[in-house]
C-alpha positions in Angstrom: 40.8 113.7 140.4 38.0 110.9 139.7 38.3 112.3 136.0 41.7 111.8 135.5 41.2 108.2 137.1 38.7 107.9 134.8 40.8 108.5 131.7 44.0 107.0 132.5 41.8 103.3 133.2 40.6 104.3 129.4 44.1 104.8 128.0 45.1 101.3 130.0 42.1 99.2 128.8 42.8 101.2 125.3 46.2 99.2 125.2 45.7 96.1 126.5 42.9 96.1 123.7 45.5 97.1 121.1 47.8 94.5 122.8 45.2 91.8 122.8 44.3 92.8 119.2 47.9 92.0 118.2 47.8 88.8 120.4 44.8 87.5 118.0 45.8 88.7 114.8 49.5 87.9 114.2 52.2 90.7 114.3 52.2 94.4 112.8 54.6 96.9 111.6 54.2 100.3 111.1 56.4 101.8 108.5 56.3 105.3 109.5 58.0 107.4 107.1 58.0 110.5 104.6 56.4 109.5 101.4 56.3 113.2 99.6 58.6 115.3 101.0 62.5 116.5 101.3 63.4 112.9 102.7 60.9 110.6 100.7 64.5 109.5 98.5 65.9 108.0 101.8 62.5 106.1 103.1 59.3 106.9 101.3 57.6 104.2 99.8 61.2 102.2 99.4 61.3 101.8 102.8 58.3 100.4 102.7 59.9 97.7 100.2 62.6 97.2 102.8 60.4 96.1 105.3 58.3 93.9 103.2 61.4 92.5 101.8 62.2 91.4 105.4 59.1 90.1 106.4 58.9 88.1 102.8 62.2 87.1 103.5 61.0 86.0 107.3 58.6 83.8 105.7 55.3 86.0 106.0 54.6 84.5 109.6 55.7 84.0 113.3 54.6 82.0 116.3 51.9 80.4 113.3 50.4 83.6 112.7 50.9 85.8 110.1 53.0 89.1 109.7 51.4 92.7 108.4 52.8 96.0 107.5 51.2 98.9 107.0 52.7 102.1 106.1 51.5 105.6 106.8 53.3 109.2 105.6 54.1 111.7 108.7 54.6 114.7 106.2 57.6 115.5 108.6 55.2 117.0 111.2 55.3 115.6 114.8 51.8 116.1 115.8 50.6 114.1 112.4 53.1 111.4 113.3 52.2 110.6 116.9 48.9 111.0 115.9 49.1 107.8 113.5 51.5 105.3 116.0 49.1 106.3 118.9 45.8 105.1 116.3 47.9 102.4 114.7 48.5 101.4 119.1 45.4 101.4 120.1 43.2 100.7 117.4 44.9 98.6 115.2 47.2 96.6 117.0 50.6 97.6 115.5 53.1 96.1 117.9 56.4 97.5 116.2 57.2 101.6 114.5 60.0 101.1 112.3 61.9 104.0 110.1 60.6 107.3 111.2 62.7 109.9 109.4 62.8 112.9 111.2 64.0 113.6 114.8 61.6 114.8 115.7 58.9 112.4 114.7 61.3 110.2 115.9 61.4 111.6 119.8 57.7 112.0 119.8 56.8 108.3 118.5 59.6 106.7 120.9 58.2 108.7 123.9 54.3 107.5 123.2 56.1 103.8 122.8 57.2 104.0 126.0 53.4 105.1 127.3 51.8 102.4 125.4 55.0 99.5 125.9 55.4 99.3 121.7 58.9 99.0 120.7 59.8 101.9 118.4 62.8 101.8 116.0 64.4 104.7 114.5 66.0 104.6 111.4 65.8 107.7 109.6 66.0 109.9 112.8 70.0 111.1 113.6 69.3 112.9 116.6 71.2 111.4 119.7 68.7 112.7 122.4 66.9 109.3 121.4 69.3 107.2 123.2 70.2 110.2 125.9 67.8 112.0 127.3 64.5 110.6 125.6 66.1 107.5 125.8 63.6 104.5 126.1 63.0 100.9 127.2 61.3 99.9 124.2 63.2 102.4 121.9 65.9 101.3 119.4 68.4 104.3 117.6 69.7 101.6 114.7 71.5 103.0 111.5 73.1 106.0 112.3 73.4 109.3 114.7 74.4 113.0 115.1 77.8 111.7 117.1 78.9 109.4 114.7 78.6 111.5 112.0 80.8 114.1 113.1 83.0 112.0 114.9 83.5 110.7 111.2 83.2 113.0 108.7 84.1 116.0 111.4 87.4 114.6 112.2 88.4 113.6 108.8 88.0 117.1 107.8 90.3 118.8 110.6 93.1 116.3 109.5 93.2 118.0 106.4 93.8 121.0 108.1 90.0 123.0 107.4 90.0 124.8 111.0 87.5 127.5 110.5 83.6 126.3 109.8 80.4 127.6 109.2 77.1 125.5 109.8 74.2 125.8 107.5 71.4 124.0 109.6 68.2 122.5 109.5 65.9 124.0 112.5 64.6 120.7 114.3 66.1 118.3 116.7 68.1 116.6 114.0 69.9 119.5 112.4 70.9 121.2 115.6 72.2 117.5 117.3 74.0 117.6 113.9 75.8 121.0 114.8 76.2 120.7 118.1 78.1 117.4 118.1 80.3 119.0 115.0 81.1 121.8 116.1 82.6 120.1 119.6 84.8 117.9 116.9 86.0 121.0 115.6 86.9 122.8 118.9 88.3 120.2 120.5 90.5 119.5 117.6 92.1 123.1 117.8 89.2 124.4 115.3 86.9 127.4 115.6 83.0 127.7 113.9 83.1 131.3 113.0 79.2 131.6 112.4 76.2 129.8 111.9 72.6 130.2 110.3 69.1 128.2 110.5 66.9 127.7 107.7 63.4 126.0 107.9 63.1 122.5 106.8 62.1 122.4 103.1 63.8 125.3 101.9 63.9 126.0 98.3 66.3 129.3 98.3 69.5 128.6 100.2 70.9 132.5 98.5 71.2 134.6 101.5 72.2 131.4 103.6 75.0 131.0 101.5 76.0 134.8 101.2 76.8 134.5 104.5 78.3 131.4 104.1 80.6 133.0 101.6 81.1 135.8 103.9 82.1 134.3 106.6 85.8 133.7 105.7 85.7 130.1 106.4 87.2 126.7 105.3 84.5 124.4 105.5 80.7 125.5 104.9 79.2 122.2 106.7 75.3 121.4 106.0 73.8 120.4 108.8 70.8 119.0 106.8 69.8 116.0 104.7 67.7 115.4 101.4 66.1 117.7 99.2 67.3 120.5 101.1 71.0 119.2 101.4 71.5 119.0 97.4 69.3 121.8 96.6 72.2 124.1 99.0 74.9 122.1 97.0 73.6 122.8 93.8 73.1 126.6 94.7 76.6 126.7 96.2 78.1 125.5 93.4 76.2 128.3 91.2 77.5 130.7 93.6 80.6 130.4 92.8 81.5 128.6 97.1 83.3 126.1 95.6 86.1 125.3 95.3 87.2 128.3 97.1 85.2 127.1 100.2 84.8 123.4 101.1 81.6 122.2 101.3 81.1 119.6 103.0 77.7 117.6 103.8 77.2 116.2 107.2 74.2 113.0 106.4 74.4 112.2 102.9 73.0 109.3 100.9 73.7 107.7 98.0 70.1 109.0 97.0 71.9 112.5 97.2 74.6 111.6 95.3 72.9 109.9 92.4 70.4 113.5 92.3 73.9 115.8 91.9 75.4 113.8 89.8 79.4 112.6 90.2 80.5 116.0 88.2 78.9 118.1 91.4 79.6 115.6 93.7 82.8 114.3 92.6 85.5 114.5 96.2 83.2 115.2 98.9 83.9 113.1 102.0 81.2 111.8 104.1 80.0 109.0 106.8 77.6 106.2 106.0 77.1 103.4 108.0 76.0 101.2 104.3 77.0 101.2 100.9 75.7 98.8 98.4 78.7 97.9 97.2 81.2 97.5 100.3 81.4 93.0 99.9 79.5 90.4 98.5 76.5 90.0 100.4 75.9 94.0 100.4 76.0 93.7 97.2 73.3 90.7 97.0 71.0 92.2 98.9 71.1 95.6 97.2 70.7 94.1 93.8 67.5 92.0 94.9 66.3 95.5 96.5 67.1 97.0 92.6 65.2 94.7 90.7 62.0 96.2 93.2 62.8 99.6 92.8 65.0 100.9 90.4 67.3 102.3 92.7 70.2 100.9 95.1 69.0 101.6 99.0 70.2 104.1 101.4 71.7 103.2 104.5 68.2 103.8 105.8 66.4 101.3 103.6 69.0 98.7 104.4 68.4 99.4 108.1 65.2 99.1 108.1 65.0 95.3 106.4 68.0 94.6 108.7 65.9 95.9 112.0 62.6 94.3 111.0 64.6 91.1 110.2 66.4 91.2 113.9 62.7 92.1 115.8 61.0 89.1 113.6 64.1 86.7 115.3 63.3 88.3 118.6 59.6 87.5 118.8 60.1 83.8 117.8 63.0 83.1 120.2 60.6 85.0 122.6 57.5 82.9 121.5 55.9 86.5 122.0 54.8 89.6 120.6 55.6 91.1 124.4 57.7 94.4 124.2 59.5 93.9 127.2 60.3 90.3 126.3 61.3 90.9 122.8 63.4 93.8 123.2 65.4 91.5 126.0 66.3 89.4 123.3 66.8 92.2 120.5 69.3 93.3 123.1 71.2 90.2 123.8 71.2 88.5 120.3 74.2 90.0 118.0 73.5 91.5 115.1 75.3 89.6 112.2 73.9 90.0 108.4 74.6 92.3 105.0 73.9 95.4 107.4 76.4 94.8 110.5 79.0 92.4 111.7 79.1 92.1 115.7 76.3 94.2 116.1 75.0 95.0 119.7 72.0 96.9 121.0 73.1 98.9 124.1 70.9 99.7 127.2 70.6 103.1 126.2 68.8 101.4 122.8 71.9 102.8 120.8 73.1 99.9 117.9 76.4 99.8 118.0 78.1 98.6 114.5 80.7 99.8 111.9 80.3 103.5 109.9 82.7 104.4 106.9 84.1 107.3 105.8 83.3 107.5 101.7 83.8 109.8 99.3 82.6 110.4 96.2 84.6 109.3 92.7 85.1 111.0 90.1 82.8 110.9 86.6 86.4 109.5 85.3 86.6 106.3 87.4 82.6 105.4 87.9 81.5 102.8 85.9 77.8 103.3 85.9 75.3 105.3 87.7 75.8 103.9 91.2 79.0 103.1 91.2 79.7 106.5 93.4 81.8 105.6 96.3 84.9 104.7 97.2 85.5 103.2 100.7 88.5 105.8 102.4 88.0 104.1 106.5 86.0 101.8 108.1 85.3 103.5 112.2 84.4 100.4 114.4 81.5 100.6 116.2 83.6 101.5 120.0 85.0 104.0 118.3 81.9 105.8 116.1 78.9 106.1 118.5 78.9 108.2 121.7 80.8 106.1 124.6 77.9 104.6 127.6 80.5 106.7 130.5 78.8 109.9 128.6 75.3 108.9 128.2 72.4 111.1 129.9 70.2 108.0 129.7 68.9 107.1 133.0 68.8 103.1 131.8 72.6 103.1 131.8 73.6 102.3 134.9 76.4 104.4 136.4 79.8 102.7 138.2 
């Protein structure tokens, strides 16, 4: 018992360190984030841009001390990423984990935030256990989730009359949140998921996935994955002859994606995004600055990262404090209004609430250069995409 006295004064006096570090030296952000693998296209080193961008943007200091990022690649393997926030914590004073593709990365980093009182911010992570039942007081779920992707692109689907699916999943957190919340879209809109099948994450042969896929009988073949592995099972589909005789449909896409098929492959598919680059005016300003750095337009994770790191910079001036608790109180009760989100708000349950849009893809025809991909079919208001509070298994929301 002494021992275990012994080593939870160390882990204390380990973060108040780290704090006091962070205190001294200005504030740090971690950009925590795949850099070589299936979702390096949608953060990578370009979210690193995005952040920098912000804190550039921010001025390069606050409270008269200067802001730092460093960035660090999780290689989509929880035990690596904890590993690195709980170093970066305690060791180096990083007071802020922003990005963090990959559930579960995601879940592990927010639940070590809450140990060590760092805020965590997921951007690339969809699953909705992060604001349910790993929900945290420090933890922020920002551009996009499981529930609003299906509530969009899931629902848009059944209206066209596709009733019977088959899920093609990743097999993490993400990828079965992703099925889950479809497949109760489908059955409570009169639909029935007549199979399902799990592949690893970072599959290269989707074949016998698919032969079931194609055996199955259904309507809709829905991927329940994201990246590399996502258009590498398009790209095979389409040589197996799926389409068009079975819809497929992808449930997380980026414009990343859609630029690797190409419009000829891509061309009708109907998804959910919560960004495009060129919805209005000051998407489009942003997105072109964001060009000129790297070639490419950003994904809705990109954009949320700059938009996130810009709204935790405001926090901890108008907080006159790197303090988790104290900046996430204002994080929480300052709206979110930029090129990312109009009106938005960050819940209790650390869910931001903001608009998502159902896209799809144009054809080759009517694109008039290599990102100009979408066209904007309905914009979901926020009440409307993300899971309602009266069904959150979050023990911060408090119950009537």
């Amino acid at each position: 018992m002494r021992r275990q006295h012994q080593l939870a004064l160390l882990a204390t006096l380990g973060a108040i360190a780290g704090q006091a570090q962070a205190d001294a030296n200005g504030v740090k952000i971690g950009v925590l984030t795949d850099m070589s693998g299936v979702y390096s296209a949608i953060g990578g080193k370009g979210a690193v841009t995005a952040v920098q961008m912000a804190v550039d943007d921010f001025g390069g200091q606050v409270l008269g001390k200067p802001i730092k990022v460093v960035s660090a690649d999780h290689q989509n393997k929880a035990d690596i990423g904890v590993a690195k926030a709980r170093e970066w914590f305690d060791t180096q004073g990083v007071d802020m984990v922003v990005d963090l593709l990959n559930s579960s990365v995601g879940i592990g980093v927010q639940k070590l935030g809450t140990e060590k009182k760092r805020i965590v911010i997921n951007n690339g992570s969809g699953s909705t256990a992060l604001t349910n039942k790993e929900c945290s007081p420090y933890g922020v779920h920002y551009t996009y989730d499981t529930f609003a992707l299906a509530n969009g692109t899931g629902r848009a689907m059944m209206k066209t009359g596709a009733r019977n699916w088959f899920f093609l999943t990743a097999d993490y957190a993400f990828g079965q949140s992703l099925e889950k919340d479809t497949s109760d879209v489908v059955r409570e809109m009169g639909g029935k998921v007549v199979g399902t099948v799990r592949h690893p994450l970072s599959t290269s042969d989707f074949s016998s996935y698919l032969l079931q896929a194609q055996g199955s009988g259904a309507n809709v073949v829905a991927l329940a994955n994201a990246g590399a592995d996502f258009t590498n099972a398009v790209k095979q589909a389409r040589e197996f002859g799926i389409m068009p005789k079975q819809t497929v449909v992808g449930m997380l896409v980026f414009d990343s994606d859609i630029a690797s098929l190409g419009l000829a492959t891509a061309q009708g598919m109907k998804y959910t995004t919560a960004f495009y680059w060129d919805l209005n005016n000051d998407t489009r300003a942003f997105s072109q600055r964001y060009y000129k750095k790297t070639g490419a337009m950003p994904t809705m994770v990109q954009a949320g990262d700059y938009s996130s790191t810009m709204h935790y910079l405001k926090a901890v001036k108008a907080a006159g404090t790197v303090e988790a608790g104290a900046v996430m109180a204002k994080m929480r009760t300052t709206p979110i209004n930029d090129f990312f989100a109009r009106n938005g708000k960050i819940r209790e349950d650390g869910r931001m609430v903001h608009d998502m849009y159902l896209v799809e893809v144009k054809k080759p025809a009517d694109s008039k250069n290599k990102w100009d991909m979408l066209k904007v079919m309905q914009t979901i208001p926020g009440a409307q995409a993300f899971m309602p509070l009266s069904r959150s298994e979050c023990p911060l929301v408090k119950k009537s």
